[in-house]
Amino acid sequence: MNIGFIGLGIMGLPMAQNLAKAGHTIIAPERASLKAETRAAFTIVADATAVAKAAEIIILMVPDTPDVERVLFGANGVAAGLSAGKLVIDMSSISPTATKDFAAKINALGCDYIDAPVSGGEIGAKNAALTIMIGASEAAFARALPLFELMGKNITRVGENGAGQVTKVANQIIVALNIEAVSEALVFASKAGADPAKVRQALMGGFANSRILEVHAERMINRTFNPGFRIELHQKDLNLALQSAKELGVALPNTASAQQLFSACAAMGGSQWDHSGMVQALEKMADHKIG
């Protein structure tokens, strides 16, 4: 199958590579930053319109709501190259409200639309082990499922368009609050004189165990804050949560506190850190580093 893929970044590139390994032809738009090996592996065309003309299914994996809107409907965008019967899959993490609007516009062109944000970070993308949260009609979901199975393991159709993005926002609330909990626990334990590595090891055998404790606590202890998922992107997702909560009349007090800790990291020059770097804001307040 000819598959368009727009957004070959930290997550998008390994996702596209997994599709290519299965024998699909990947068509991507020209970008100056594309590496030689990427150009050799994929078919590179002029722009997003050319991608949409050449592909049966077009996948987007870009940072934020305005990026999706620009790629879809801006100059030389996907919409200009669509013909009836094609399928657009947005795997970015963006506004649920905007997603419904984008879907309606794509549907009006005679095409199907799926919102399918993911969780699992760079490791999950490389290992084709992503969790994929899907908002789509049953027919569109059935059509895309073989592709999702090449990129992820936990694949769930939550509901119609927008439901996938709502689920991703909920996911990002849980992840941020878990990072905050693990960060606070390790700063507390370390300042109290305990070895944080051994504290982590002990807690992994109990009810406090989690993927955050397993993966991100190790990053905190080893001081490896190169991004799997950047703080600035998690800030974007929590903005979506807090914005949506305001519209719904829902209080998210701990989400707000996690966002403030990310903002503190950004103020320290850490917007590009992995989101496990949140611990550095707590370390600053405690005047104590755990590693």
Short mmCIF file of C-alpha atoms in Angstrom, two decimals:
data_model
loop_
_atom_site.label_atom_id
_atom_site.label_comp_id
_atom_site.label_asym_id
_atom_site.label_seq_id
_atom_site.Cartn_x
_atom_site.Cartn_y
_atom_site.Cartn_z
CA MET A 1 0.00 0.00 0.00
CA ASN A 2 1.12 3.59 -0.63
CA ILE A 3 1.06 5.35 2.74
CA GLY A 4 1.71 9.04 3.19
CA PHE A 5 3.52 9.92 6.41
CA ILE A 6 3.91 13.54 7.50
CA GLY A 7 6.01 14.17 10.62
CA LEU A 8 9.18 12.07 10.68
CA GLY A 9 10.34 13.16 14.13
CA ILE A 10 11.37 11.28 17.28
CA MET A 11 8.16 9.25 17.20
CA GLY A 12 7.09 9.47 13.58
CA LEU A 13 10.28 8.18 11.98
CA PRO A 14 10.35 4.78 13.74
CA MET A 15 6.59 4.42 13.21
CA ALA A 16 7.04 4.98 9.47
CA GLN A 17 10.02 2.62 9.43
CA ASN A 18 7.90 -0.14 10.96
CA LEU A 19 5.32 0.32 8.21
CA ALA A 20 8.06 0.19 5.59
CA LYS A 21 9.49 -3.01 7.09
CA ALA A 22 6.11 -4.64 6.45
CA GLY A 23 6.41 -3.84 2.75
CA HIS A 24 4.41 -0.62 2.49
CA THR A 25 5.72 2.27 0.40
CA ILE A 26 6.14 5.39 2.57
CA ILE A 27 5.63 8.74 0.85
CA ALA A 28 6.84 11.82 2.75
CA PRO A 29 7.08 15.54 1.95
CA GLU A 30 10.41 17.24 1.26
CA ARG A 31 12.19 18.67 4.31
CA ALA A 32 15.73 20.04 4.54
CA SER A 33 16.29 18.13 7.77
CA LEU A 34 15.67 14.70 6.24
CA LYS A 35 18.73 12.48 6.57
CA ALA A 36 20.22 10.64 3.62
CA GLU A 37 19.17 7.21 4.94
CA THR A 38 15.57 8.43 5.31
CA ARG A 39 15.56 9.74 1.75
CA ALA A 40 16.86 6.38 0.56
CA ALA A 41 14.22 4.38 2.45
CA PHE A 42 11.16 6.48 1.57
CA THR A 43 9.65 8.17 -1.49
CA ILE A 44 10.10 11.94 -1.09
CA VAL A 45 7.68 14.30 -2.87
CA ALA A 46 7.32 18.08 -2.99
CA ASP A 47 4.75 18.77 -0.29
CA ALA A 48 1.71 17.51 1.66
CA THR A 49 -0.58 17.94 -1.35
CA ALA A 50 1.67 15.66 -3.40
CA VAL A 51 1.68 13.15 -0.54
CA ALA A 52 -2.13 13.08 -0.47
CA LYS A 53 -2.34 12.64 -4.25
CA ALA A 54 0.09 9.70 -4.25
CA ALA A 55 -1.10 7.84 -1.13
CA GLU A 56 -4.19 5.79 -0.28
CA ILE A 57 -3.86 6.53 3.43
CA ILE A 58 -2.22 9.64 4.89
CA ILE A 59 -0.83 9.61 8.45
CA LEU A 60 0.08 12.75 10.41
CA MET A 61 2.42 12.79 13.41
CA VAL A 62 3.12 16.47 14.19
CA PRO A 63 3.46 18.42 17.46
CA ASP A 64 0.30 20.48 18.05
CA THR A 65 -3.18 21.52 16.91
CA PRO A 66 -2.01 24.45 14.70
CA ASP A 67 0.48 22.11 13.00
CA VAL A 68 -2.26 19.62 12.12
CA GLU A 69 -4.47 22.42 10.80
CA ARG A 70 -1.64 23.82 8.68
CA VAL A 71 -0.69 20.40 7.27
CA LEU A 72 -4.29 19.55 6.45
CA PHE A 73 -5.72 22.85 5.25
CA GLY A 74 -2.84 25.29 4.72
CA ALA A 75 -1.07 26.14 1.48
CA ASN A 76 0.03 22.92 -0.27
CA GLY A 77 -1.83 20.94 2.42
CA VAL A 78 -3.26 17.45 2.46
CA ALA A 79 -6.86 18.49 1.74
CA ALA A 80 -5.90 19.92 -1.66
CA GLY A 81 -4.60 16.53 -2.77
CA LEU A 82 -7.41 14.32 -1.49
CA SER A 83 -9.90 12.46 -3.65
CA ALA A 84 -12.97 10.57 -2.48
CA GLY A 85 -12.34 7.32 -0.64
CA LYS A 86 -8.98 8.17 0.91
CA LEU A 87 -8.30 7.94 4.64
CA VAL A 88 -6.59 10.53 6.84
CA ILE A 89 -5.20 9.34 10.19
CA ASP A 90 -3.98 11.94 12.68
CA MET A 91 -1.71 10.29 15.27
CA SER A 92 -0.67 13.62 16.82
CA SER A 93 -1.88 14.67 20.28
CA ILE A 94 -4.12 17.69 19.80
CA SER A 95 -7.37 19.37 20.85
CA PRO A 96 -10.41 17.06 20.92
CA THR A 97 -12.66 19.97 19.89
CA ALA A 98 -10.50 20.91 16.90
CA THR A 99 -10.29 17.24 15.92
CA LYS A 100 -14.06 17.04 15.45
CA ASP A 101 -13.92 20.11 13.21
CA PHE A 102 -11.03 18.70 11.15
CA ALA A 103 -12.87 15.38 10.76
CA ALA A 104 -16.02 17.11 9.50
CA LYS A 105 -14.04 19.02 6.87
CA ILE A 106 -12.25 15.87 5.66
CA ASN A 107 -15.53 13.91 5.62
CA ALA A 108 -17.04 16.66 3.44
CA LEU A 109 -14.39 15.80 0.81
CA GLY A 110 -15.64 12.20 0.71
CA CYS A 111 -12.81 10.85 2.85
CA ASP A 112 -12.67 9.12 6.24
CA TYR A 113 -10.86 10.58 9.25
CA ILE A 114 -9.36 8.88 12.31
CA ASP A 115 -7.84 10.47 15.39
CA ALA A 116 -5.36 7.96 16.79
CA PRO A 117 -2.96 9.54 19.31
CA VAL A 118 -0.36 7.27 20.86
CA SER A 119 1.47 6.64 24.11
CA GLY A 120 4.69 4.75 24.70
CA GLY A 121 7.37 7.25 23.75
CA GLU A 122 10.33 6.71 21.48
CA ILE A 123 10.95 3.21 22.86
CA GLY A 124 7.38 2.15 22.12
CA ALA A 125 7.58 3.63 18.64
CA LYS A 126 10.82 1.79 17.84
CA ASN A 127 9.51 -1.51 19.23
CA ALA A 128 6.10 -1.23 17.53
CA ALA A 129 4.61 -1.43 21.02
CA LEU A 130 2.65 1.82 21.19
CA THR A 131 -0.70 2.19 22.88
CA ILE A 132 -3.06 3.64 20.26
CA MET A 133 -6.29 5.41 21.29
CA ILE A 134 -8.75 5.73 18.45
CA GLY A 135 -11.71 7.92 17.55
CA ALA A 136 -13.30 6.72 14.30
CA SER A 137 -16.26 5.06 12.66
CA GLU A 138 -16.22 1.27 12.89
CA ALA A 139 -15.63 1.02 9.13
CA ALA A 140 -12.66 3.39 9.14
CA PHE A 141 -11.18 1.62 12.17
CA ALA A 142 -11.44 -1.78 10.46
CA ARG A 143 -9.68 -0.37 7.39
CA ALA A 144 -6.79 1.07 9.42
CA LEU A 145 -6.38 -1.74 11.97
CA PRO A 146 -3.75 -3.72 9.98
CA LEU A 147 -1.56 -0.59 9.96
CA PHE A 148 -2.09 0.10 13.65
CA GLU A 149 -1.02 -3.47 14.39
CA LEU A 150 2.35 -2.74 12.74
CA MET A 151 2.93 0.22 15.08
CA GLY A 152 1.33 -0.74 18.38
CA LYS A 153 0.21 -3.47 20.76
CA ASN A 154 -2.66 -2.00 22.81
CA ILE A 155 -5.11 -0.74 20.18
CA THR A 156 -8.52 0.49 21.29
CA ARG A 157 -11.35 2.14 19.40
CA VAL A 158 -12.78 4.35 22.14
CA GLY A 159 -15.60 5.92 20.10
CA GLU A 160 -16.27 8.36 17.27
CA ASN A 161 -13.99 11.21 16.14
CA GLY A 162 -12.55 13.12 19.09
CA ALA A 163 -12.71 10.18 21.51
CA GLY A 164 -9.11 9.20 20.81
CA GLN A 165 -7.87 12.68 21.67
CA VAL A 166 -9.96 12.78 24.86
CA THR A 167 -8.33 9.50 25.91
CA LYS A 168 -4.85 10.83 25.16
CA VAL A 169 -5.47 13.91 27.31
CA ALA A 170 -6.54 11.59 30.14
CA ASN A 171 -3.38 9.53 29.58
CA GLN A 172 -1.17 12.61 29.83
CA ILE A 173 -2.82 13.66 33.09
CA ILE A 174 -2.02 10.25 34.59
CA VAL A 175 1.56 10.21 33.28
CA ALA A 176 2.33 13.74 34.53
CA LEU A 177 0.95 13.03 37.99
CA ASN A 178 2.90 9.77 38.19
CA ILE A 179 6.11 11.59 37.23
CA GLU A 180 5.38 14.15 39.94
CA ALA A 181 4.73 11.39 42.53
CA VAL A 182 7.91 9.48 41.67
CA SER A 183 9.95 12.70 41.64
CA GLU A 184 8.68 13.76 45.07
CA ALA A 185 9.26 10.29 46.52
CA LEU A 186 12.86 10.07 45.29
CA VAL A 187 13.75 13.61 46.39
CA PHE A 188 12.28 12.87 49.82
CA ALA A 189 14.07 9.52 50.14
CA SER A 190 17.41 10.85 48.93
CA LYS A 191 17.40 13.91 51.20
CA ALA A 192 16.49 11.62 54.11
CA GLY A 193 19.71 9.72 53.44
CA ALA A 194 18.47 6.65 51.56
CA ASP A 195 20.02 5.43 48.31
CA PRO A 196 17.46 6.39 45.63
CA ALA A 197 18.48 3.47 43.39
CA LYS A 198 17.78 0.99 46.16
CA VAL A 199 14.56 2.78 47.10
CA ARG A 200 13.42 2.41 43.48
CA GLN A 201 14.38 -1.27 43.49
CA ALA A 202 12.43 -1.91 46.69
CA LEU A 203 9.33 -0.04 45.50
CA MET A 204 9.23 -1.93 42.20
CA GLY A 205 8.27 -5.04 44.17
CA GLY A 206 5.21 -3.43 45.75
CA PHE A 207 1.96 -1.64 45.05
CA ALA A 208 3.80 1.58 44.10
CA ASN A 209 5.31 -0.06 41.02
CA SER A 210 4.60 1.54 37.65
CA ARG A 211 6.18 2.09 34.25
CA ILE A 212 7.13 5.58 35.43
CA LEU A 213 8.96 4.12 38.44
CA GLU A 214 10.61 1.52 36.21
CA VAL A 215 11.72 3.77 33.33
CA HIS A 216 11.62 7.40 34.44
CA ALA A 217 12.97 6.92 37.95
CA GLU A 218 16.03 5.29 36.38
CA ARG A 219 16.43 8.36 34.16
CA MET A 220 16.17 10.61 37.22
CA ILE A 221 18.80 8.65 39.13
CA ASN A 222 21.18 8.33 36.15
CA ARG A 223 20.57 11.96 35.05
CA THR A 224 19.69 10.93 31.50
CA PHE A 225 17.27 13.64 30.43
CA ASN A 226 17.73 13.44 26.66
CA PRO A 227 14.17 13.46 25.36
CA GLY A 228 12.04 10.48 24.70
CA PHE A 229 9.15 12.92 25.21
CA ARG A 230 9.99 16.58 25.64
CA ILE A 231 8.72 18.70 28.54
CA GLU A 232 7.39 21.31 26.10
CA LEU A 233 5.17 18.68 24.47
CA HIS A 234 3.83 17.49 27.82
CA GLN A 235 3.12 21.13 28.68
CA LYS A 236 1.10 21.35 25.47
CA ASP A 237 -0.92 18.28 26.44
CA LEU A 238 -1.61 19.55 29.95
CA ASN A 239 -2.72 22.87 28.45
CA LEU A 240 -5.27 20.87 26.46
CA ALA A 241 -6.38 19.15 29.67
CA LEU A 242 -6.76 22.38 31.63
CA GLN A 243 -8.45 24.15 28.72
CA SER A 244 -10.94 21.31 28.26
CA ALA A 245 -11.52 21.08 32.01
CA LYS A 246 -12.46 24.76 32.08
CA GLU A 247 -14.94 24.21 29.25
CA LEU A 248 -16.44 21.21 31.07
CA GLY A 249 -16.47 22.79 34.53
CA VAL A 250 -14.10 20.16 35.93
CA ALA A 251 -11.39 20.87 38.54
CA LEU A 252 -7.95 19.33 37.90
CA PRO A 253 -5.87 20.68 40.80
CA ASN A 254 -3.00 18.19 40.61
CA THR A 255 -2.77 18.52 36.84
CA ALA A 256 -2.30 22.25 37.41
CA SER A 257 0.51 21.62 39.92
CA ALA A 258 2.28 19.27 37.50
CA GLN A 259 2.02 21.94 34.81
CA GLN A 260 3.62 24.48 37.15
CA LEU A 261 6.54 22.11 37.77
CA PHE A 262 7.01 21.70 34.01
CA SER A 263 6.89 25.50 33.69
CA ALA A 264 9.59 25.77 36.36
CA CYS A 265 11.76 23.37 34.35
CA ALA A 266 11.18 25.42 31.20
CA ALA A 267 12.24 28.55 33.11
CA MET A 268 15.46 26.71 34.01
CA GLY A 269 16.12 26.13 30.30
CA GLY A 270 14.66 22.62 30.31
CA SER A 271 11.82 22.75 27.79
CA GLN A 272 13.75 20.24 25.65
CA TRP A 273 14.44 17.85 28.55
CA ASP A 274 12.67 14.52 28.75
CA HIS A 275 9.56 14.92 30.92
CA SER A 276 11.23 12.87 33.65
CA GLY A 277 13.31 16.04 34.10
CA MET A 278 10.42 17.42 36.16
CA VAL A 279 12.40 16.09 39.13
CA GLN A 280 14.89 18.93 38.68
CA ALA A 281 12.28 21.52 39.63
CA LEU A 282 11.62 19.64 42.89
CA GLU A 283 15.36 19.25 43.48
CA LYS A 284 15.76 23.00 43.10
CA MET A 285 13.10 23.65 45.73
CA ALA A 286 14.67 21.06 48.06
CA ASP A 287 18.21 22.32 47.38
CA HIS A 288 19.16 18.66 46.90
CA LYS A 289 19.93 16.47 43.88
CA ILE A 290 19.08 12.77 43.99
CA GLY A 291 21.82 11.73 41.59
#
